[in-house]
Amino acid sequence: MKLLKRKIDEFLVEWKNSTDKMPLVVRGARQIGKTESISAFGRANYHTFININFVLQEGYKSIFADGYEVDTILKNISLLDGSLRFEPGETLIFFDEMQACPACATSLKAFAIDGRYDVICSGSLMGLNYNEIESVSVGYKQDFLMHGMDFEEFLWARGITAETINGLYEKMLRIEPLGVVEMNVMMGHFRDYVITGGMPAVVSSFVENENFSGVLKMQQRLLRDYEEDITKYALGLDKGKIKNVYNHISVFLGKDNKKFQISKIARNARSRDYVGTVEWLADAGIVNVCYGLDNIELPLKAYYNPSNYKIYYGDIGLLIASLEEGAQEDLRVNRNFNTYKGAIFENVVADMLVKQGFDLYFYRNEKSTIEMDFFLRDATSLVPVEVKATNSSTLSLNKLVAPNGSFPNVKYGIKLCAKNIGFNGLFYTFPYFLTFRLKRFLSERGQ
């Protein structure tokens, strides 16, 4: 598989060169490229790179049996592999799949105090008891949350230069429409991204083959792998109920309001019987949860309702793979996004927002006279974001941004659709693919 450029690459170099670095814990859903990126970094930047995988090399779980002093751990590693050498200042020790050996987290304090060797730990969020790790290593580690490939990383894989990407943003910031060729080419890449998603193996296959051959099989295998991992790692919870929630995501996304309702996923299903299931899926990085707001006010976290939510796949390609075969074929062969269109574009926008660090919130009043897909915020105001599958009118958005209206915290809005860049004095219009630059836009708008 071709090694793909990732945003973590630059972060890892900065981490290595920092004067006060701590052991690094890289967290993220499974199969998003953590191991590949860290291994490539280690081989390229250190004289000695030691990679210990606690799943593939179970014998190494015993290296902490005699205590957590650095020299004791290194001695035990050497006993298991006498060929390894440890060069102070030029050695990276990579503890991979740390969820299979939580004891390695206890060693981070010793490595941090010792300071002779750089240490990176990584593990799947699905099996990583992060509360346990946090309790034994607080103050002696640095965290990095890694996601699947975002749209910018996908563009890099397709050969689009940073200069071109920056040019798109400059036009976004100036509210200058894109050229016809720019618009068409970028919409084409965006449609491809919607189909492939951001799993590196899938993207790599698509880029190398220049078609979608084999993509669906890889995505379906990922869906099955996640189901198997639910069975393996969902300790203390009803695994059948977690699977039931997981398998109904696409069902509820197909409904008008897209709200997830526990009472409708099984006969006699009650919310109290499913406590913790949605949170487990979110903590594992499999899904993104978007919570309903009771009031359109700041701060957002003060007004969300934890029992009112929508669930999106954490990777848009997995949503596509979860659909029936006819819909998948229509999307891949004909690029026909009319099938399940609203759910697809909402899910990919949710994914793009999460990868920028946003929490997800929506609003729908009791009479359904105002519905808004997402709410973000800038330094001083709430920002409603409407995702339109068509270029139709935006009644809810118009109500929210109306001058002297009922929502003083809302000063402007954003509409995401298949139209070019524009601003009508009340809300901005951006093509879907520019969602990946919204966070920067909100911070730099008007400067």
mmCIF file with all atom_site columns, N, CA and C in Angstrom, residues 47-50 74 77-79 81-88 90-93 117:
data_model
loop_
_atom_site.group_PDB
_atom_site.id
_atom_site.type_symbol
_atom_site.label_atom_id
_atom_site.label_alt_id
_atom_site.label_comp_id
_atom_site.label_asym_id
_atom_site.label_entity_id
_atom_site.label_seq_id
_atom_site.pdbx_PDB_ins_code
_atom_site.Cartn_x
_atom_site.Cartn_y
_atom_site.Cartn_z
_atom_site.occupancy
_atom_site.B_iso_or_equiv
_atom_site.pdbx_formal_charge
_atom_site.auth_seq_id
_atom_site.auth_comp_id
_atom_site.auth_asym_id
_atom_site.auth_atom_id
_atom_site.pdbx_PDB_model_num
ATOM 1  N N  . HIS A 1 47  ? 18.013 6.971   14.480 1.00 0.00 ? 47  HIS A N  1
ATOM 2  C CA . HIS A 1 47  ? 18.986 5.939   14.147 1.00 0.00 ? 47  HIS A CA 1
ATOM 3  C C  . HIS A 1 47  ? 18.432 4.563   14.481 1.00 0.00 ? 47  HIS A C  1
ATOM 4  N N  . THR A 1 48  ? 17.691 4.501   15.604 1.00 0.00 ? 48  THR A N  1
ATOM 5  C CA . THR A 1 48  ? 17.126 3.229   16.058 1.00 0.00 ? 48  THR A CA 1
ATOM 6  C C  . THR A 1 48  ? 15.623 3.380   16.263 1.00 0.00 ? 48  THR A C  1
ATOM 7  N N  . PHE A 1 49  ? 14.867 2.534   15.582 1.00 0.00 ? 49  PHE A N  1
ATOM 8  C CA . PHE A 1 49  ? 13.409 2.528   15.733 1.00 0.00 ? 49  PHE A CA 1
ATOM 9  C C  . PHE A 1 49  ? 12.994 1.148   16.202 1.00 0.00 ? 49  PHE A C  1
ATOM 10 N N  . ILE A 1 50  ? 12.407 1.081   17.391 1.00 0.00 ? 50  ILE A N  1
ATOM 11 C CA . ILE A 1 50  ? 11.988 -0.191  17.982 1.00 0.00 ? 50  ILE A CA 1
ATOM 12 C C  . ILE A 1 50  ? 10.473 -0.227  18.039 1.00 0.00 ? 50  ILE A C  1
ATOM 13 N N  . LEU A 1 74  ? 14.169 -1.952  29.442 1.00 0.00 ? 74  LEU A N  1
ATOM 14 C CA . LEU A 1 74  ? 15.072 -2.149  28.304 1.00 0.00 ? 74  LEU A CA 1
ATOM 15 C C  . LEU A 1 74  ? 15.825 -3.474  28.419 1.00 0.00 ? 74  LEU A C  1
ATOM 16 N N  . ILE A 1 77  ? 13.444 -6.132  27.279 1.00 0.00 ? 77  ILE A N  1
ATOM 17 C CA . ILE A 1 77  ? 13.300 -6.104  25.814 1.00 0.00 ? 77  ILE A CA 1
ATOM 18 C C  . ILE A 1 77  ? 14.503 -6.782  25.173 1.00 0.00 ? 77  ILE A C  1
ATOM 19 N N  . SER A 1 78  ? 15.695 -6.491  25.689 1.00 0.00 ? 78  SER A N  1
ATOM 20 C CA . SER A 1 78  ? 16.920 -7.074  25.126 1.00 0.00 ? 78  SER A CA 1
ATOM 21 C C  . SER A 1 78  ? 16.961 -8.585  25.322 1.00 0.00 ? 78  SER A C  1
ATOM 22 N N  . LEU A 1 79  ? 16.407 -9.062  26.432 1.00 0.00 ? 79  LEU A N  1
ATOM 23 C CA . LEU A 1 79  ? 16.364 -10.508 26.648 1.00 0.00 ? 79  LEU A CA 1
ATOM 24 C C  . LEU A 1 79  ? 15.491 -11.201 25.605 1.00 0.00 ? 79  LEU A C  1
ATOM 25 N N  . ASP A 1 81  ? 14.912 -9.908  22.529 1.00 0.00 ? 81  ASP A N  1
ATOM 26 C CA . ASP A 1 81  ? 15.552 -9.703  21.220 1.00 0.00 ? 81  ASP A CA 1
ATOM 27 C C  . ASP A 1 81  ? 16.919 -9.064  21.441 1.00 0.00 ? 81  ASP A C  1
ATOM 28 N N  . GLY A 1 82  ? 17.933 -9.891  21.433 1.00 0.00 ? 82  GLY A N  1
ATOM 29 C CA . GLY A 1 82  ? 19.280 -9.434  21.714 1.00 0.00 ? 82  GLY A CA 1
ATOM 30 C C  . GLY A 1 82  ? 19.879 -8.549  20.649 1.00 0.00 ? 82  GLY A C  1
ATOM 31 N N  . SER A 1 83  ? 19.242 -8.457  19.495 1.00 0.00 ? 83  SER A N  1
ATOM 32 C CA . SER A 1 83  ? 19.784 -7.641  18.411 1.00 0.00 ? 83  SER A CA 1
ATOM 33 C C  . SER A 1 83  ? 19.470 -6.149  18.580 1.00 0.00 ? 83  SER A C  1
ATOM 34 N N  . LEU A 1 84  ? 18.552 -5.833  19.485 1.00 0.00 ? 84  LEU A N  1
ATOM 35 C CA . LEU A 1 84  ? 18.135 -4.440  19.634 1.00 0.00 ? 84  LEU A CA 1
ATOM 36 C C  . LEU A 1 84  ? 19.167 -3.633  20.421 1.00 0.00 ? 84  LEU A C  1
ATOM 37 N N  . ARG A 1 85  ? 19.393 -2.405  19.968 1.00 0.00 ? 85  ARG A N  1
ATOM 38 C CA . ARG A 1 85  ? 20.319 -1.497  20.631 1.00 0.00 ? 85  ARG A CA 1
ATOM 39 C C  . ARG A 1 85  ? 19.593 -0.201  20.990 1.00 0.00 ? 85  ARG A C  1
ATOM 40 N N  . PHE A 1 86  ? 19.932 0.369   22.112 1.00 0.00 ? 86  PHE A N  1
ATOM 41 C CA . PHE A 1 86  ? 19.271 1.582   22.591 1.00 0.00 ? 86  PHE A CA 1
ATOM 42 C C  . PHE A 1 86  ? 20.292 2.715   22.649 1.00 0.00 ? 86  PHE A C  1
ATOM 43 N N  . GLU A 1 87  ? 20.127 3.687   21.778 1.00 0.00 ? 87  GLU A N  1
ATOM 44 C CA . GLU A 1 87  ? 21.052 4.818   21.690 1.00 0.00 ? 87  GLU A CA 1
ATOM 45 C C  . GLU A 1 87  ? 20.363 6.058   22.246 1.00 0.00 ? 87  GLU A C  1
ATOM 46 N N  . PRO A 1 88  ? 20.808 6.554   23.401 1.00 0.00 ? 88  PRO A N  1
ATOM 47 C CA . PRO A 1 88  ? 20.169 7.732   23.991 1.00 0.00 ? 88  PRO A CA 1
ATOM 48 C C  . PRO A 1 88  ? 20.123 8.906   23.020 1.00 0.00 ? 88  PRO A C  1
ATOM 49 N N  . GLU A 1 90  ? 18.681 9.085   20.236 1.00 0.00 ? 90  GLU A N  1
ATOM 50 C CA . GLU A 1 90  ? 18.493 8.691   18.844 1.00 0.00 ? 90  GLU A CA 1
ATOM 51 C C  . GLU A 1 90  ? 17.646 7.431   18.705 1.00 0.00 ? 90  GLU A C  1
ATOM 52 N N  . THR A 1 91  ? 16.851 7.143   19.733 1.00 0.00 ? 91  THR A N  1
ATOM 53 C CA . THR A 1 91  ? 16.025 5.934   19.723 1.00 0.00 ? 91  THR A CA 1
ATOM 54 C C  . THR A 1 91  ? 14.567 6.299   19.949 1.00 0.00 ? 91  THR A C  1
ATOM 55 N N  . LEU A 1 92  ? 13.710 5.747   19.106 1.00 0.00 ? 92  LEU A N  1
ATOM 56 C CA . LEU A 1 92  ? 12.264 5.853   19.313 1.00 0.00 ? 92  LEU A CA 1
ATOM 57 C C  . LEU A 1 92  ? 11.719 4.473   19.622 1.00 0.00 ? 92  LEU A C  1
ATOM 58 N N  . ILE A 1 93  ? 11.042 4.349   20.757 1.00 0.00 ? 93  ILE A N  1
ATOM 59 C CA . ILE A 1 93  ? 10.368 3.104   21.126 1.00 0.00 ? 93  ILE A CA 1
ATOM 60 C C  . ILE A 1 93  ? 8.881  3.289   20.867 1.00 0.00 ? 93  ILE A C  1
ATOM 61 N N  . TYR A 1 117 ? 15.131 8.397   25.993 1.00 0.00 ? 117 TYR A N  1
ATOM 62 C CA . TYR A 1 117 ? 14.543 7.754   24.818 1.00 0.00 ? 117 TYR A CA 1
ATOM 63 C C  . TYR A 1 117 ? 13.161 8.339   24.537 1.00 0.00 ? 117 TYR A C  1
#
